[in-house]
PDB file of C-alpha atoms in Angstrom:
ATOM      1  CA  MET E   1     -93.786 105.554  86.638  1.00  0.00           C
ATOM      2  CA  ILE E   2     -96.171 103.232  84.562  1.00  0.00           C
ATOM      3  CA  ASP E   3     -98.801 105.106  82.780  1.00  0.00           C
ATOM      4  CA  ILE E   4    -101.966 103.358  82.437  1.00  0.00           C
ATOM      5  CA  ASN E   5    -103.724 103.816  78.689  1.00  0.00           C
ATOM      6  CA  TYR E   6    -105.020 101.818  76.349  1.00  0.00           C
ATOM      7  CA  THR E   7    -101.805 100.215  75.159  1.00  0.00           C
ATOM      8  CA  LEU E   8    -101.585  98.658  78.441  1.00  0.00           C
ATOM      9  CA  PHE E   9    -105.293  97.253  77.049  1.00  0.00           C
ATOM     10  CA  VAL E  10    -103.825  96.080  74.085  1.00  0.00           C
ATOM     11  CA  GLN E  11    -100.925  94.391  75.297  1.00  0.00           C
ATOM     12  CA  LEU E  12    -102.685  92.573  77.790  1.00  0.00           C
ATOM     13  CA  ALA E  13    -105.288  91.506  75.151  1.00  0.00           C
ATOM     14  CA  ASN E  14    -102.299  90.581  73.009  1.00  0.00           C
ATOM     15  CA  PHE E  15    -100.736  88.401  75.670  1.00  0.00           C
ATOM     16  CA  ILE E  16    -103.770  86.757  76.201  1.00  0.00           C
ATOM     17  CA  LEU E  17    -104.561  85.981  72.546  1.00  0.00           C
ATOM     18  CA  LEU E  18    -100.954  84.759  72.547  1.00  0.00           C
ATOM     19  CA  ILE E  19    -101.824  82.466  75.602  1.00  0.00           C
ATOM     20  CA  ILE E  20    -105.019  80.972  74.061  1.00  0.00           C
ATOM     21  CA  ALA E  21    -102.894  80.236  70.864  1.00  0.00           C
ATOM     22  CA  MET E  22    -100.314  78.633  72.151  1.00  0.00           C
ATOM     23  CA  HIS E  23    -102.447  76.698  74.162  1.00  0.00           C
ATOM     24  CA  PHE E  24    -104.281  75.732  70.943  1.00  0.00           C
ATOM     25  CA  LEU E  25    -100.851  75.528  68.884  1.00  0.00           C
ATOM     26  CA  LEU E  26     -98.725  74.064  71.213  1.00  0.00           C
ATOM     27  CA  LEU E  27     -99.808  73.002  74.417  1.00  0.00           C
ATOM     28  CA  LYS E  28    -102.585  70.813  73.229  1.00  0.00           C
ATOM     29  CA  PRO E  29    -100.596  69.146  70.496  1.00  0.00           C
ATOM     30  CA  MET E  30     -97.531  68.025  72.581  1.00  0.00           C
ATOM     31  CA  LEU E  31     -99.867  67.089  75.441  1.00  0.00           C
ATOM     32  CA  ARG E  32    -101.961  64.510  72.852  1.00  0.00           C
ATOM     33  CA  HIS E  33     -98.419  63.483  71.610  1.00  0.00           C
ATOM     34  CA  MET E  34     -97.389  62.558  75.294  1.00  0.00           C
ATOM     35  CA  ASP E  35    -100.530  60.829  76.176  1.00  0.00           C
ATOM     36  CA  GLU E  36     -99.740  58.846  72.726  1.00  0.00           C
ATOM     37  CA  ARG E  37     -96.470  58.119  73.683  1.00  0.00           C
ATOM     38  CA  ASP E  38     -97.361  57.278  77.439  1.00  0.00           C
ATOM     39  CA  GLY E  39     -99.885  54.586  75.964  1.00  0.00           C
ATOM     40  CA  SER E  40     -97.830  53.088  73.684  1.00  0.00           C
ATOM     41  CA  ILE E  41     -95.427  52.956  76.539  1.00  0.00           C
ATOM     42  CA  GLU E  42     -98.013  51.004  78.579  1.00  0.00           C
ATOM     43  CA  ASP E  43     -98.776  48.724  75.330  1.00  0.00           C
ATOM     44  CA  ALA E  44     -95.577  47.862  74.985  1.00  0.00           C
ATOM     45  CA  ASN E  45     -94.659  46.962  78.551  1.00  0.00           C
ATOM     46  CA  LEU E  46     -97.888  45.146  78.338  1.00  0.00           C
ATOM     47  CA  GLU E  47     -96.824  43.485  75.078  1.00  0.00           C
ATOM     48  CA  ALA E  48     -93.335  42.613  76.657  1.00  0.00           C
ATOM     49  CA  ALA E  49     -94.841  40.924  80.060  1.00  0.00           C
ATOM     50  CA  ASP E  50     -97.208  38.930  77.566  1.00  0.00           C
ATOM     51  CA  THR E  51     -94.200  37.948  75.546  1.00  0.00           C
ATOM     52  CA  ALA E  52     -92.306  37.148  79.040  1.00  0.00           C
ATOM     53  CA  LYS E  53     -94.981  35.195  80.116  1.00  0.00           C
ATOM     54  CA  ARG E  54     -95.256  33.009  76.949  1.00  0.00           C
ATOM     55  CA  ALA E  55     -91.355  32.471  76.930  1.00  0.00           C
ATOM     56  CA  GLU E  56     -91.187  31.158  80.334  1.00  0.00           C
ATOM     57  CA  LEU E  57     -94.236  28.870  79.513  1.00  0.00           C
ATOM     58  CA  LEU E  58     -92.013  27.653  76.526  1.00  0.00           C
ATOM     59  CA  VAL E  59     -88.997  27.175  78.673  1.00  0.00           C
ATOM     60  CA  THR E  60     -90.801  25.635  81.062  1.00  0.00           C
ATOM     61  CA  ASP E  61     -92.424  23.156  78.481  1.00  0.00           C
ATOM     62  CA  TYR E  62     -89.190  22.594  77.423  1.00  0.00           C
ATOM     63  CA  GLU E  63     -87.795  21.347  80.299  1.00  0.00           C
ATOM     64  CA  ALA E  64     -90.598  19.240  80.783  1.00  0.00           C
ATOM     65  CA  GLU E  65     -89.595  17.292  77.163  1.00  0.00           C
ATOM     66  CA  MET E  66     -86.182  17.566  77.932  1.00  0.00           C
ATOM     67  CA  ALA E  67     -86.504  15.830  81.311  1.00  0.00           C
ATOM     68  CA  TYR E  68     -89.152  13.229  79.643  1.00  0.00           C
ATOM     69  CA  ALA E  69     -86.843  13.101  76.755  1.00  0.00           C
ATOM     70  CA  ARG E  70     -84.047  11.843  79.178  1.00  0.00           C
ATOM     71  CA  VAL E  71     -86.016   9.560  81.079  1.00  0.00           C
ATOM     72  CA  GLN E  72     -86.901   7.758  77.867  1.00  0.00           C
ATOM     73  CA  ALA E  73     -83.152   7.835  76.869  1.00  0.00           C
ATOM     74  CA  ASN E  74     -82.094   6.252  79.989  1.00  0.00           C
ATOM     75  CA  GLN E  75     -84.814   3.536  79.676  1.00  0.00           C
ATOM     76  CA  VAL E  76     -83.906   2.692  76.184  1.00  0.00           C
ATOM     77  CA  TYR E  77     -80.183   2.882  77.148  1.00  0.00           C
ATOM     78  CA  GLN E  78     -80.910   0.084  79.674  1.00  0.00           C
ATOM     79  CA  ALA E  79     -83.116  -1.979  77.430  1.00  0.00           C
ATOM     80  CA  LEU E  80     -79.991  -1.891  74.991  1.00  0.00           C
ATOM     81  CA  GLN E  81     -77.448  -2.380  77.568  1.00  0.00           C
ATOM     82  CA  GLN E  82     -79.727  -5.457  79.033  1.00  0.00           C
ATOM     83  CA  GLU E  83     -80.162  -6.839  75.319  1.00  0.00           C
ATOM     84  CA  GLY E  84     -76.368  -6.992  74.565  1.00  0.00           C
ATOM     85  CA  MET E  85     -75.546  -8.390  78.390  1.00  0.00           C
ATOM     86  CA  ALA E  86     -77.570 -11.541  77.294  1.00  0.00           C
ATOM     87  CA  GLU E  87     -76.563 -11.178  73.791  1.00  0.00           C
ATOM     88  CA  ALA E  88     -72.846 -11.264  75.177  1.00  0.00           C
ATOM     89  CA  ARG E  89     -73.276 -14.043  77.846  1.00  0.00           C
ATOM     90  CA  SER E  90     -75.093 -16.079  75.131  1.00  0.00           C
ATOM     91  CA  LYS E  91     -72.190 -15.910  72.551  1.00  0.00           C
ATOM     92  CA  VAL E  92     -69.791 -16.680  75.321  1.00  0.00           C
ATOM     93  CA  SER E  93     -71.964 -19.749  76.475  1.00  0.00           C
ATOM     94  CA  ALA E  94     -71.712 -20.742  73.007  1.00  0.00           C
ATOM     95  CA  ALA E  95     -68.248 -19.858  72.228  1.00  0.00           C
ATOM     96  CA  LYS E  96     -67.435 -22.205  75.761  1.00  0.00           C
ATOM     97  CA  ALA E  97     -69.455 -25.123  74.258  1.00  0.00           C
ATOM     98  CA  GLU E  98     -67.563 -24.891  71.049  1.00  0.00           C
ATOM     99  CA  ALA E  99     -64.576 -24.500  73.046  1.00  0.00           C
ATOM    100  CA  GLN E 100     -65.198 -27.819  74.660  1.00  0.00           C
ATOM    101  CA  GLN E 101     -66.152 -29.618  71.913  1.00  0.00           C
ATOM    102  CA  ALA E 102     -62.964 -28.634  70.436  1.00  0.00           C
ATOM    103  CA  ILE E 103     -61.227 -29.736  73.530  1.00  0.00           C
ATOM    104  CA  GLU E 104     -63.257 -32.896  73.321  1.00  0.00           C
ATOM    105  CA  LYS E 105     -62.421 -33.500  69.667  1.00  0.00           C
ATOM    106  CA  ALA E 106     -58.705 -32.897  70.519  1.00  0.00           C
ATOM    107  CA  MET E 107     -58.423 -35.136  73.414  1.00  0.00           C
ATOM    108  CA  ALA E 108     -60.270 -37.972  71.284  1.00  0.00           C
ATOM    109  CA  GLU E 109     -57.773 -37.536  68.209  1.00  0.00           C
ATOM    110  CA  VAL E 110     -54.491 -37.669  70.817  1.00  0.00           C
ATOM    111  CA  GLN E 111     -56.170 -40.447  72.996  1.00  0.00           C
ATOM    112  CA  GLY E 112     -56.480 -42.171  69.381  1.00  0.00           C
ATOM    113  CA  GLU E 113     -52.576 -40.915  68.489  1.00  0.00           C
ATOM    114  CA  ALA E 114     -51.247 -42.372  71.458  1.00  0.00           C
ATOM    115  CA  ALA E 115     -53.325 -45.832  70.901  1.00  0.00           C
ATOM    116  CA  LYS E 116     -51.670 -45.984  67.469  1.00  0.00           C
ATOM    117  CA  ALA E 117     -48.257 -45.159  69.237  1.00  0.00           C
ATOM    118  CA  ARG E 118     -48.845 -48.213  71.576  1.00  0.00           C
ATOM    119  CA  GLU E 119     -49.328 -50.401  68.885  1.00  0.00           C
ATOM    120  CA  ILE E 120     -46.448 -49.161  66.850  1.00  0.00           C
ATOM    121  CA  LEU E 121     -44.228 -49.185  69.585  1.00  0.00           C
ATOM    122  CA  LYS E 122     -45.487 -52.874  70.869  1.00  0.00           C
ATOM    123  CA  ALA E 123     -44.787 -54.061  67.266  1.00  0.00           C
ATOM    124  CA  GLU E 124     -41.443 -52.365  67.246  1.00  0.00           C
ATOM    125  CA  MET E 125     -40.779 -54.061  71.225  1.00  0.00           C
ATOM    126  CA  ALA E 126     -41.496 -57.508  69.660  1.00  0.00           C
ATOM    127  CA  LYS E 127     -38.350 -56.958  67.258  1.00  0.00           C
ATOM    128  CA  LEU E 128     -36.037 -55.220  69.660  1.00  0.00           C
ATOM    129  CA  PRO E 129     -34.819 -58.309  71.560  1.00  0.00           C
ATOM    130  CA  GLY E 130     -33.983 -60.250  68.279  1.00  0.00           C
ATOM    131  CA  GLN E 131     -32.389 -57.415  67.293  1.00  0.00           C
ATOM    132  CA  ILE E 132     -30.167 -57.037  70.724  1.00  0.00           C
ATOM    133  CA  ALA E 133     -29.732 -60.441  70.874  1.00  0.00           C
ATOM    134  CA  SER E 134     -28.308 -60.733  66.914  1.00  0.00           C
ATOM    135  CA  LYS E 135     -26.157 -58.170  67.663  1.00  0.00           C
ATOM    136  CA  ILE E 136     -24.595 -59.545  70.997  1.00  0.00           C
ATOM    137  CA  LEU E 137     -24.106 -62.718  69.366  1.00  0.00           C
ATOM    138  CA  GLY E 138     -23.299 -61.239  66.071  1.00  0.00           C
ATOM    139  CA  ARG E 139     -25.258 -63.470  64.370  1.00  0.00           C
ATOM    140  CA  ALA E 140     -29.125 -63.665  63.156  1.00  0.00           C
ATOM    141  CA  VAL E 141     -31.137 -65.226  65.743  1.00  0.00           C
TER     142      VAL E 141
END
């Protein structure tokens, strides 16, 4: 059976002192550490959310700039393409005009050569009847 004597009170006082000492030495520092950890976790979460918002803003800004750059590049491309087409048309028309001049010059040369050939042939045809007659007759006519 349990005897109730002064040792029970000493053990009870010892237990209470140990609880109080443990409260100040272990429980309070541990609770303070957990509160600090919760605070740092909450701060990290807020910072992460803020960083995510900034990143999202940067992404939207980047996409807007890229869209603007695409529009500008497309406009420059169209302008260069039209400029190139106009230059190609002008070069083609210049080449056609040059070719036409070369054709006209060649036709004039051909007509001149044909006229010279006709003159030479006319001169030769005038001599031909005399040559034929002298060969047929066997003497100079």
